[in-house]
PDB file of C-alpha atoms and ligand atoms in Angstrom:
ATOM      1  CA  MET A   1       0.000   0.000   0.000  1.00  0.00           C
ATOM      2  CA  THR A   2       1.455   3.378  -0.921  1.00  0.00           C
ATOM      3  CA  LEU A   3       1.067   6.459   1.194  1.00  0.00           C
ATOM      4  CA  ILE A   4      -1.451   7.936  -1.237  1.00  0.00           C
ATOM      5  CA  ASP A   5      -3.738   4.907  -0.711  1.00  0.00           C
ATOM      6  CA  ARG A   6      -3.792   5.746   2.958  1.00  0.00           C
ATOM      7  CA  LEU A   7      -5.027   9.296   2.552  1.00  0.00           C
ATOM      8  CA  PRO A   8      -8.470   9.620   4.115  1.00  0.00           C
ATOM      9  CA  ARG A   9     -11.284  10.713   1.851  1.00  0.00           C
ATOM     10  CA  LEU A  10     -11.436  14.494   2.088  1.00  0.00           C
ATOM     11  CA  MET A  11     -14.751  15.972   1.044  1.00  0.00           C
ATOM     12  CA  LEU A  12     -15.133  19.712   0.636  1.00  0.00           C
ATOM     13  CA  ALA A  13     -18.530  21.020   1.617  1.00  0.00           C
ATOM     14  CA  ASP A  14     -19.944  24.012   3.391  1.00  0.00           C
ATOM     15  CA  ARG A  15     -20.850  23.533   7.021  1.00  0.00           C
ATOM     16  CA  ALA A  16     -24.524  22.842   6.328  1.00  0.00           C
ATOM     17  CA  ASP A  17     -23.831  20.206   3.651  1.00  0.00           C
ATOM     18  CA  ALA A  18     -21.042  18.599   5.625  1.00  0.00           C
ATOM     19  CA  SER A  19     -23.266  18.373   8.702  1.00  0.00           C
ATOM     20  CA  ARG A  20     -26.029  16.763   6.655  1.00  0.00           C
ATOM     21  CA  GLN A  21     -23.610  14.223   5.189  1.00  0.00           C
ATOM     22  CA  ALA A  22     -22.217  13.371   8.603  1.00  0.00           C
ATOM     23  CA  ALA A  23     -25.767  12.972   9.951  1.00  0.00           C
ATOM     24  CA  GLU A  24     -26.512  10.600   7.067  1.00  0.00           C
ATOM     25  CA  LEU A  25     -23.510   8.476   7.959  1.00  0.00           C
ATOM     26  CA  LEU A  26     -24.787   8.254  11.554  1.00  0.00           C
ATOM     27  CA  ALA A  27     -28.268   7.434  10.221  1.00  0.00           C
ATOM     28  CA  HIS A  28     -26.770   4.557   8.190  1.00  0.00           C
ATOM     29  CA  GLU A  29     -25.368   3.159  11.399  1.00  0.00           C
ATOM     30  CA  LEU A  30     -28.778   3.499  13.067  1.00  0.00           C
ATOM     31  CA  ILE A  31     -30.388   1.150  10.564  1.00  0.00           C
ATOM     32  CA  THR A  32     -27.863  -1.638  11.233  1.00  0.00           C
ATOM     33  CA  PRO A  33     -28.880  -4.497  13.560  1.00  0.00           C
ATOM     34  CA  HIS A  34     -26.688  -3.267  16.445  1.00  0.00           C
ATOM     35  CA  PRO A  35     -26.098   0.463  16.038  1.00  0.00           C
ATOM     36  CA  VAL A  36     -23.262   1.879  18.128  1.00  0.00           C
ATOM     37  CA  LEU A  37     -22.577   5.596  17.737  1.00  0.00           C
ATOM     38  CA  GLY A  38     -19.448   7.418  18.892  1.00  0.00           C
ATOM     39  CA  LEU A  39     -20.259  11.022  19.773  1.00  0.00           C
ATOM     40  CA  ALA A  40     -17.992  14.055  19.876  1.00  0.00           C
ATOM     41  CA  THR A  41     -18.861  17.362  21.495  1.00  0.00           C
ATOM     42  CA  GLY A  42     -18.010  20.864  20.293  1.00  0.00           C
ATOM     43  CA  SER A  43     -19.007  23.465  17.719  1.00  0.00           C
ATOM     44  CA  SER A  44     -18.110  21.257  14.752  1.00  0.00           C
ATOM     45  CA  VAL A  45     -20.742  18.642  15.508  1.00  0.00           C
ATOM     46  CA  GLU A  46     -23.681  20.709  16.801  1.00  0.00           C
ATOM     47  CA  ALA A  47     -25.414  20.986  13.422  1.00  0.00           C
ATOM     48  CA  VAL A  48     -24.847  17.259  12.779  1.00  0.00           C
ATOM     49  CA  TYR A  49     -26.985  16.460  15.811  1.00  0.00           C
ATOM     50  CA  ARG A  50     -29.705  18.903  14.697  1.00  0.00           C
ATOM     51  CA  GLU A  51     -29.752  17.250  11.261  1.00  0.00           C
ATOM     52  CA  LEU A  52     -29.840  13.758  12.719  1.00  0.00           C
ATOM     53  CA  ALA A  53     -32.681  14.690  15.083  1.00  0.00           C
ATOM     54  CA  ALA A  54     -34.686  16.019  12.113  1.00  0.00           C
ATOM     55  CA  MET A  55     -34.001  12.801  10.147  1.00  0.00           C
ATOM     56  CA  VAL A  56     -35.091  10.637  13.082  1.00  0.00           C
ATOM     57  CA  ALA A  57     -38.285  12.664  13.568  1.00  0.00           C
ATOM     58  CA  ASP A  58     -39.158  11.959   9.922  1.00  0.00           C
ATOM     59  CA  SER A  59     -38.321   8.278   9.733  1.00  0.00           C
ATOM     60  CA  GLU A  60     -39.849   5.260  11.442  1.00  0.00           C
ATOM     61  CA  PRO A  61     -36.849   2.984  10.608  1.00  0.00           C
ATOM     62  CA  LEU A  62     -34.496   5.499  12.239  1.00  0.00           C
ATOM     63  CA  ARG A  63     -36.721   5.709  15.337  1.00  0.00           C
ATOM     64  CA  THR A  64     -36.618   1.914  15.613  1.00  0.00           C
ATOM     65  CA  GLY A  65     -32.848   2.141  15.168  1.00  0.00           C
ATOM     66  CA  VAL A  66     -32.618   4.518  18.126  1.00  0.00           C
ATOM     67  CA  ASP A  67     -34.546   1.957  20.190  1.00  0.00           C
ATOM     68  CA  ARG A  68     -31.668  -0.511  19.806  1.00  0.00           C
ATOM     69  CA  ALA A  69     -28.778   1.973  19.678  1.00  0.00           C
ATOM     70  CA  GLU A  70     -25.969   2.517  22.148  1.00  0.00           C
ATOM     71  CA  ALA A  71     -23.967   5.747  22.133  1.00  0.00           C
ATOM     72  CA  PHE A  72     -20.501   6.365  23.558  1.00  0.00           C
ATOM     73  CA  ALA A  73     -19.143   9.849  24.164  1.00  0.00           C
ATOM     74  CA  LEU A  74     -15.615  10.564  23.032  1.00  0.00           C
ATOM     75  CA  ASP A  75     -14.553  12.458  26.124  1.00  0.00           C
ATOM     76  CA  GLU A  76     -15.640  14.279  29.286  1.00  0.00           C
ATOM     77  CA  TYR A  77     -14.294  17.040  31.515  1.00  0.00           C
ATOM     78  CA  LEU A  78     -13.078  16.232  35.001  1.00  0.00           C
ATOM     79  CA  GLY A  79     -13.966  18.309  38.017  1.00  0.00           C
ATOM     80  CA  LEU A  80     -17.293  19.839  36.979  1.00  0.00           C
ATOM     81  CA  PRO A  81     -20.280  19.345  39.280  1.00  0.00           C
ATOM     82  CA  ASP A  82     -22.646  16.586  38.074  1.00  0.00           C
ATOM     83  CA  ASP A  83     -25.409  19.062  37.316  1.00  0.00           C
ATOM     84  CA  ASP A  84     -23.145  21.490  35.431  1.00  0.00           C
ATOM     85  CA  PRO A  85     -24.603  22.138  31.954  1.00  0.00           C
ATOM     86  CA  HIS A  86     -21.051  22.268  30.508  1.00  0.00           C
ATOM     87  CA  THR A  87     -20.385  18.576  31.086  1.00  0.00           C
ATOM     88  CA  TYR A  88     -20.250  16.668  27.833  1.00  0.00           C
ATOM     89  CA  ARG A  89     -22.918  14.331  29.215  1.00  0.00           C
ATOM     90  CA  ALA A  90     -25.318  17.266  29.669  1.00  0.00           C
ATOM     91  CA  THR A  91     -24.357  18.659  26.262  1.00  0.00           C
ATOM     92  CA  LEU A  92     -24.918  15.351  24.440  1.00  0.00           C
ATOM     93  CA  ARG A  93     -28.165  14.809  26.326  1.00  0.00           C
ATOM     94  CA  ARG A  94     -29.404  18.264  25.274  1.00  0.00           C
ATOM     95  CA  GLN A  95     -28.110  18.226  21.689  1.00  0.00           C
ATOM     96  CA  LEU A  96     -28.837  14.642  20.700  1.00  0.00           C
ATOM     97  CA  ALA A  97     -30.095  12.075  23.220  1.00  0.00           C
ATOM     98  CA  GLU A  98     -33.252  13.953  24.227  1.00  0.00           C
ATOM     99  CA  PRO A  99     -34.138  15.120  20.695  1.00  0.00           C
ATOM    100  CA  ILE A 100     -33.873  11.578  19.267  1.00  0.00           C
ATOM    101  CA  GLY A 101     -35.277   9.783  22.330  1.00  0.00           C
ATOM    102  CA  LEU A 102     -32.123   7.906  23.350  1.00  0.00           C
ATOM    103  CA  PRO A 103     -32.493   7.029  27.039  1.00  0.00           C
ATOM    104  CA  GLU A 104     -29.830   7.948  29.597  1.00  0.00           C
ATOM    105  CA  GLU A 105     -28.814   4.333  30.210  1.00  0.00           C
ATOM    106  CA  ARG A 106     -27.720   3.985  26.577  1.00  0.00           C
ATOM    107  CA  LEU A 107     -25.801   7.282  26.514  1.00  0.00           C
ATOM    108  CA  HIS A 108     -22.403   6.207  27.826  1.00  0.00           C
ATOM    109  CA  VAL A 109     -19.875   8.831  28.900  1.00  0.00           C
ATOM    110  CA  PRO A 110     -16.400   8.171  30.343  1.00  0.00           C
ATOM    111  CA  ASP A 111     -16.674   8.521  34.103  1.00  0.00           C
ATOM    112  CA  PRO A 112     -15.611  12.002  35.249  1.00  0.00           C
ATOM    113  CA  ASP A 113     -14.706  10.531  38.631  1.00  0.00           C
ATOM    114  CA  SER A 114     -10.989   9.863  38.136  1.00  0.00           C
ATOM    115  CA  THR A 115     -11.052   7.162  40.811  1.00  0.00           C
ATOM    116  CA  VAL A 116     -13.082   4.918  38.487  1.00  0.00           C
ATOM    117  CA  GLU A 117     -10.822   2.798  36.299  1.00  0.00           C
ATOM    118  CA  PRO A 118     -11.103   4.540  32.885  1.00  0.00           C
ATOM    119  CA  ALA A 119     -10.141   1.416  30.902  1.00  0.00           C
ATOM    120  CA  GLY A 120     -13.522  -0.032  31.895  1.00  0.00           C
ATOM    121  CA  TYR A 121     -14.905   2.296  29.220  1.00  0.00           C
ATOM    122  CA  ASP A 122     -13.001   0.445  26.507  1.00  0.00           C
ATOM    123  CA  ARG A 123     -14.421  -2.820  27.806  1.00  0.00           C
ATOM    124  CA  ALA A 124     -17.949  -1.366  27.707  1.00  0.00           C
ATOM    125  CA  ILE A 125     -17.395  -0.312  24.085  1.00  0.00           C
ATOM    126  CA  ALA A 126     -16.144  -3.798  23.220  1.00  0.00           C
ATOM    127  CA  ALA A 127     -19.087  -5.400  25.039  1.00  0.00           C
ATOM    128  CA  ALA A 128     -21.461  -3.312  22.908  1.00  0.00           C
ATOM    129  CA  GLY A 129     -19.815  -4.753  19.786  1.00  0.00           C
ATOM    130  CA  GLY A 130     -17.463  -1.831  19.089  1.00  0.00           C
ATOM    131  CA  ILE A 131     -18.302   1.620  17.753  1.00  0.00           C
ATOM    132  CA  GLY A 132     -19.751   1.573  14.246  1.00  0.00           C
ATOM    133  CA  VAL A 133     -19.396   5.258  13.373  1.00  0.00           C
ATOM    134  CA  GLN A 134     -17.256   7.614  15.450  1.00  0.00           C
ATOM    135  CA  LEU A 135     -17.831  11.307  14.914  1.00  0.00           C
ATOM    136  CA  LEU A 136     -14.779  13.502  15.551  1.00  0.00           C
ATOM    137  CA  GLY A 137     -13.788  17.129  15.551  1.00  0.00           C
ATOM    138  CA  ILE A 138     -10.163  18.202  15.410  1.00  0.00           C
ATOM    139  CA  GLY A 139      -8.479  20.591  17.811  1.00  0.00           C
ATOM    140  CA  ALA A 140      -6.548  23.563  16.471  1.00  0.00           C
ATOM    141  CA  ASN A 141      -3.468  21.841  17.955  1.00  0.00           C
ATOM    142  CA  GLY A 142      -4.315  18.605  16.122  1.00  0.00           C
ATOM    143  CA  HIS A 143      -5.952  16.860  19.059  1.00  0.00           C
ATOM    144  CA  ILE A 144      -8.702  14.276  18.655  1.00  0.00           C
ATOM    145  CA  GLY A 145     -10.971  13.729  21.613  1.00  0.00           C
ATOM    146  CA  PHE A 146      -8.774  15.184  24.336  1.00  0.00           C
ATOM    147  CA  ASN A 147      -5.670  13.360  23.104  1.00  0.00           C
ATOM    148  CA  GLU A 148      -3.216  16.212  23.145  1.00  0.00           C
ATOM    149  CA  PRO A 149       0.063  16.299  21.165  1.00  0.00           C
ATOM    150  CA  GLY A 150       2.336  13.472  22.303  1.00  0.00           C
ATOM    151  CA  ALA A 151      -0.468  11.019  23.114  1.00  0.00           C
ATOM    152  CA  ALA A 152       0.477   7.464  22.158  1.00  0.00           C
ATOM    153  CA  PHE A 153      -1.291   6.012  19.139  1.00  0.00           C
ATOM    154  CA  ASP A 154      -2.137   2.889  21.135  1.00  0.00           C
ATOM    155  CA  SER A 155      -3.526   4.840  24.121  1.00  0.00           C
ATOM    156  CA  ARG A 156      -6.821   3.713  25.652  1.00  0.00           C
ATOM    157  CA  THR A 157      -9.432   5.661  27.622  1.00  0.00           C
ATOM    158  CA  ARG A 158      -7.638   7.526  30.404  1.00  0.00           C
ATOM    159  CA  VAL A 159      -7.349  10.747  32.387  1.00  0.00           C
ATOM    160  CA  VAL A 160      -5.357  13.512  30.678  1.00  0.00           C
ATOM    161  CA  ASP A 161      -4.195  17.077  31.370  1.00  0.00           C
ATOM    162  CA  LEU A 162      -5.473  19.700  28.959  1.00  0.00           C
ATOM    163  CA  THR A 163      -3.017  22.019  27.254  1.00  0.00           C
ATOM    164  CA  ASP A 164      -3.327  25.783  27.730  1.00  0.00           C
ATOM    165  CA  ARG A 165      -4.175  26.034  24.037  1.00  0.00           C
ATOM    166  CA  THR A 166      -7.131  23.656  24.374  1.00  0.00           C
ATOM    167  CA  ARG A 167      -8.354  25.403  27.517  1.00  0.00           C
ATOM    168  CA  ARG A 168      -8.181  28.743  25.701  1.00  0.00           C
ATOM    169  CA  ASP A 169      -9.971  27.330  22.650  1.00  0.00           C
ATOM    170  CA  ASN A 170     -12.764  25.901  24.784  1.00  0.00           C
ATOM    171  CA  ALA A 171     -13.114  28.989  27.016  1.00  0.00           C
ATOM    172  CA  ARG A 172     -15.828  30.296  24.684  1.00  0.00           C
ATOM    173  CA  PHE A 173     -18.205  27.692  26.117  1.00  0.00           C
ATOM    174  CA  PHE A 174     -17.684  28.939  29.698  1.00  0.00           C
ATOM    175  CA  ALA A 175     -18.549  32.200  31.476  1.00  0.00           C
ATOM    176  CA  ARG A 176     -14.887  32.776  32.436  1.00  0.00           C
ATOM    177  CA  PRO A 177     -11.688  31.189  31.051  1.00  0.00           C
ATOM    178  CA  GLU A 178     -10.545  29.987  34.481  1.00  0.00           C
ATOM    179  CA  LEU A 179     -13.696  27.845  34.720  1.00  0.00           C
ATOM    180  CA  VAL A 180     -12.439  25.541  31.938  1.00  0.00           C
ATOM    181  CA  PRO A 181     -11.340  22.307  33.636  1.00  0.00           C
ATOM    182  CA  THR A 182      -7.655  21.431  33.574  1.00  0.00           C
ATOM    183  CA  ARG A 183      -8.214  17.688  33.176  1.00  0.00           C
ATOM    184  CA  ALA A 184     -10.453  15.377  31.212  1.00  0.00           C
ATOM    185  CA  VAL A 185     -11.056  11.713  30.535  1.00  0.00           C
ATOM    186  CA  THR A 186     -10.843  10.772  26.884  1.00  0.00           C
ATOM    187  CA  GLN A 187     -11.065   7.771  24.642  1.00  0.00           C
ATOM    188  CA  GLY A 188      -7.480   7.027  23.689  1.00  0.00           C
ATOM    189  CA  ILE A 189      -6.215   7.199  20.137  1.00  0.00           C
ATOM    190  CA  GLY A 190      -6.155   3.386  20.101  1.00  0.00           C
ATOM    191  CA  THR A 191      -9.775   3.370  21.292  1.00  0.00           C
ATOM    192  CA  ILE A 192     -10.789   5.804  18.546  1.00  0.00           C
ATOM    193  CA  LEU A 193      -8.966   3.786  15.878  1.00  0.00           C
ATOM    194  CA  GLY A 194     -11.011   0.756  16.977  1.00  0.00           C
ATOM    195  CA  ALA A 195     -14.218   2.246  15.533  1.00  0.00           C
ATOM    196  CA  ARG A 196     -15.261   0.773  12.186  1.00  0.00           C
ATOM    197  CA  ARG A 197     -15.676   4.177  10.511  1.00  0.00           C
ATOM    198  CA  LEU A 198     -14.398   7.623  11.509  1.00  0.00           C
ATOM    199  CA  VAL A 199     -16.182  10.777  10.379  1.00  0.00           C
ATOM    200  CA  VAL A 200     -14.147  13.923  10.984  1.00  0.00           C
ATOM    201  CA  LEU A 201     -15.501  17.456  10.737  1.00  0.00           C
ATOM    202  CA  ALA A 202     -13.350  20.569  10.395  1.00  0.00           C
ATOM    203  CA  PHE A 203     -14.637  24.071   9.782  1.00  0.00           C
ATOM    204  CA  GLY A 204     -12.948  27.444   9.662  1.00  0.00           C
ATOM    205  CA  ALA A 205      -9.443  28.738   9.045  1.00  0.00           C
ATOM    206  CA  ALA A 206      -8.399  28.046  12.649  1.00  0.00           C
ATOM    207  CA  LYS A 207      -8.348  24.315  11.762  1.00  0.00           C
ATOM    208  CA  ALA A 208      -6.377  24.697   8.507  1.00  0.00           C
ATOM    209  CA  ASP A 209      -2.880  24.059   9.862  1.00  0.00           C
ATOM    210  CA  ALA A 210      -4.004  21.154  12.046  1.00  0.00           C
ATOM    211  CA  LEU A 211      -5.828  19.514   9.141  1.00  0.00           C
ATOM    212  CA  ALA A 212      -2.869  19.929   6.796  1.00  0.00           C
ATOM    213  CA  ALA A 213      -0.479  18.535   9.395  1.00  0.00           C
ATOM    214  CA  ALA A 214      -2.828  15.614  10.064  1.00  0.00           C
ATOM    215  CA  LEU A 215      -3.411  14.706   6.425  1.00  0.00           C
ATOM    216  CA  THR A 216      -0.110  15.539   4.791  1.00  0.00           C
ATOM    217  CA  GLY A 217       2.581  15.709   7.481  1.00  0.00           C
ATOM    218  CA  PRO A 218       4.390  12.865   9.215  1.00  0.00           C
ATOM    219  CA  ILE A 219       2.230  10.254  10.963  1.00  0.00           C
ATOM    220  CA  ASP A 220       3.490  11.121  14.406  1.00  0.00           C
ATOM    221  CA  PRO A 221       2.119  11.528  17.954  1.00  0.00           C
ATOM    222  CA  ALA A 222       3.122  15.230  17.808  1.00  0.00           C
ATOM    223  CA  VAL A 223      -0.026  15.568  15.671  1.00  0.00           C
ATOM    224  CA  PRO A 224      -2.602  13.221  17.231  1.00  0.00           C
ATOM    225  CA  ALA A 225      -4.967  13.527  14.250  1.00  0.00           C
ATOM    226  CA  SER A 226      -2.269  12.144  11.927  1.00  0.00           C
ATOM    227  CA  ALA A 227      -3.202   8.755  13.457  1.00  0.00           C
ATOM    228  CA  LEU A 228      -6.369   8.945  11.361  1.00  0.00           C
ATOM    229  CA  ARG A 229      -4.243   7.836   8.418  1.00  0.00           C
ATOM    230  CA  LEU A 230      -3.698   4.490  10.131  1.00  0.00           C
ATOM    231  CA  HIS A 231      -7.432   3.771   9.854  1.00  0.00           C
ATOM    232  CA  PRO A 232      -8.881   2.177   6.706  1.00  0.00           C
ATOM    233  CA  ASP A 233     -12.241   3.987   6.691  1.00  0.00           C
ATOM    234  CA  VAL A 234     -12.068   7.704   7.429  1.00  0.00           C
ATOM    235  CA  VAL A 235     -14.206  10.442   5.899  1.00  0.00           C
ATOM    236  CA  VAL A 236     -13.038  14.008   6.500  1.00  0.00           C
ATOM    237  CA  LEU A 237     -15.672  16.653   5.822  1.00  0.00           C
ATOM    238  CA  ALA A 238     -14.145  20.112   5.724  1.00  0.00           C
ATOM    239  CA  ASP A 239     -15.134  23.525   4.487  1.00  0.00           C
ATOM    240  CA  ARG A 240     -12.822  25.468   2.189  1.00  0.00           C
ATOM    241  CA  PRO A 241     -11.193  27.599   4.949  1.00  0.00           C
ATOM    242  CA  ALA A 242     -10.369  24.474   7.011  1.00  0.00           C
ATOM    243  CA  ALA A 243      -9.059  22.651   3.931  1.00  0.00           C
ATOM    244  CA  SER A 244      -7.184  25.682   2.596  1.00  0.00           C
ATOM    245  CA  ALA A 245      -3.693  24.599   3.657  1.00  0.00           C
ATOM    246  CA  VAL A 246      -4.251  21.073   2.269  1.00  0.00           C
ATOM    247  CA  LEU A 247      -5.496  22.540  -1.014  1.00  0.00           C
ATOM    248  CA  ASP A 248      -2.486  24.868  -1.184  1.00  0.00           C
ATOM    249  CA  LEU A 249      -0.191  21.868  -0.874  1.00  0.00           C
ATOM    250  CA  PHE A 250      -2.030  20.016  -3.639  1.00  0.00           C
ATOM    251  CA  GLU A 251      -1.877  23.064  -5.851  1.00  0.00           C
ATOM    252  CA  ALA A 252       1.825  23.447  -5.206  1.00  0.00           C
ATOM    253  CA  GLY A 253       2.108  19.870  -6.495  1.00  0.00           C
ATOM    254  CA  LEU A 254       4.199  18.645  -3.623  1.00  0.00           C
ATOM    255  CA  ASP A 255       5.197  15.082  -4.380  1.00  0.00           C
ATOM    256  CA  ARG A 256       5.135  14.091  -0.700  1.00  0.00           C
ATOM    257  CA  LEU A 257       1.363  13.821  -1.212  1.00  0.00           C
TER     258      LEU A 257
HETATM  259  C1  LIG B   1     -12.597  19.710  21.856  1.00  0.00           C
HETATM  260  C2  LIG B   1     -13.182  18.320  22.197  1.00  0.00           C
HETATM  261  C3  LIG B   1     -13.204  17.446  21.000  1.00  0.00           C
HETATM  262  C4  LIG B   1     -13.662  18.276  19.832  1.00  0.00           C
HETATM  263  C5  LIG B   1     -12.550  19.209  19.453  1.00  0.00           C
HETATM  264  C6  LIG B   1     -12.950  20.273  18.443  1.00  0.00           C
HETATM  265  O1  LIG B   1     -11.695  20.141  22.795  1.00  0.00           O
HETATM  266  N1  LIG B   1     -12.577  17.627  23.258  1.00  0.00           N
HETATM  267  O2  LIG B   1     -14.010  16.313  21.236  1.00  0.00           O
HETATM  268  O3  LIG B   1     -13.970  17.440  18.744  1.00  0.00           O
HETATM  269  O4  LIG B   1     -11.963  19.773  20.597  1.00  0.00           O
HETATM  270  O5  LIG B   1     -13.824  21.186  19.039  1.00  0.00           O
HETATM  271  P1  LIG B   1     -14.702  22.201  18.203  1.00  0.00           P
HETATM  272  O6  LIG B   1     -15.568  21.388  17.319  1.00  0.00           O
HETATM  273  O7  LIG B   1     -15.515  22.956  19.222  1.00  0.00           O
HETATM  274  O8  LIG B   1     -13.776  23.065  17.438  1.00  0.00           O
END
């Protein structure tokens, strides 16, 4: 297999189209006999959940799919009170589980109590039959989930420290920057790579360098998202600003592509 064969499919689309396409890929999973969804949180995926909720409302087969579906969150903050609306559990409940009618007991989130053995989450995913479609955003520093630069490609679900960059990037969701937690529990890169299909969303110029590094740079833990190229079934949906640095490289005709 040459390097070019390993390039993930990169589809250019505006945010609305990309979100619809990602929702369709999740809907495909919902009509399988044992649907298992992997759910990211963040700005990139919000419209995907709105689209999916609209599709489910319109379709009896999708509603029956939800009745047998399990969903696993990608990550969760540590140190927020249980009833804090910023937890990823609360966010996923609000943005997707409630709108589609997925009950709490089938919305799995890594335990924010760091005394619980995080690897149990990987076992729960395996017991559910593995994740069918894992939705992902990408951090401006190339992180996936909360796997920050340097995370091992075979890492499993575990507690991690957040970089200052990530805390700054996520401060927009909180009333004050110092309220952003300093730690999180995240599916590891190895856990993420275990999903049968990965669907990655990237919008806006702030993601351009990370996307270019992930798709065209060395496959190296310094850029966690470069691990995506080790997976055989990845779809990257990006708008033109996010894909701009990748497109520049193509246009320059660099033969390392
Ligand atoms: C966050 C989350 C990720 C998310 C990514 C991109 O920190 N931990 O799960 O996919 O970074 O976030 P956004 O879509 O808000 O840019």
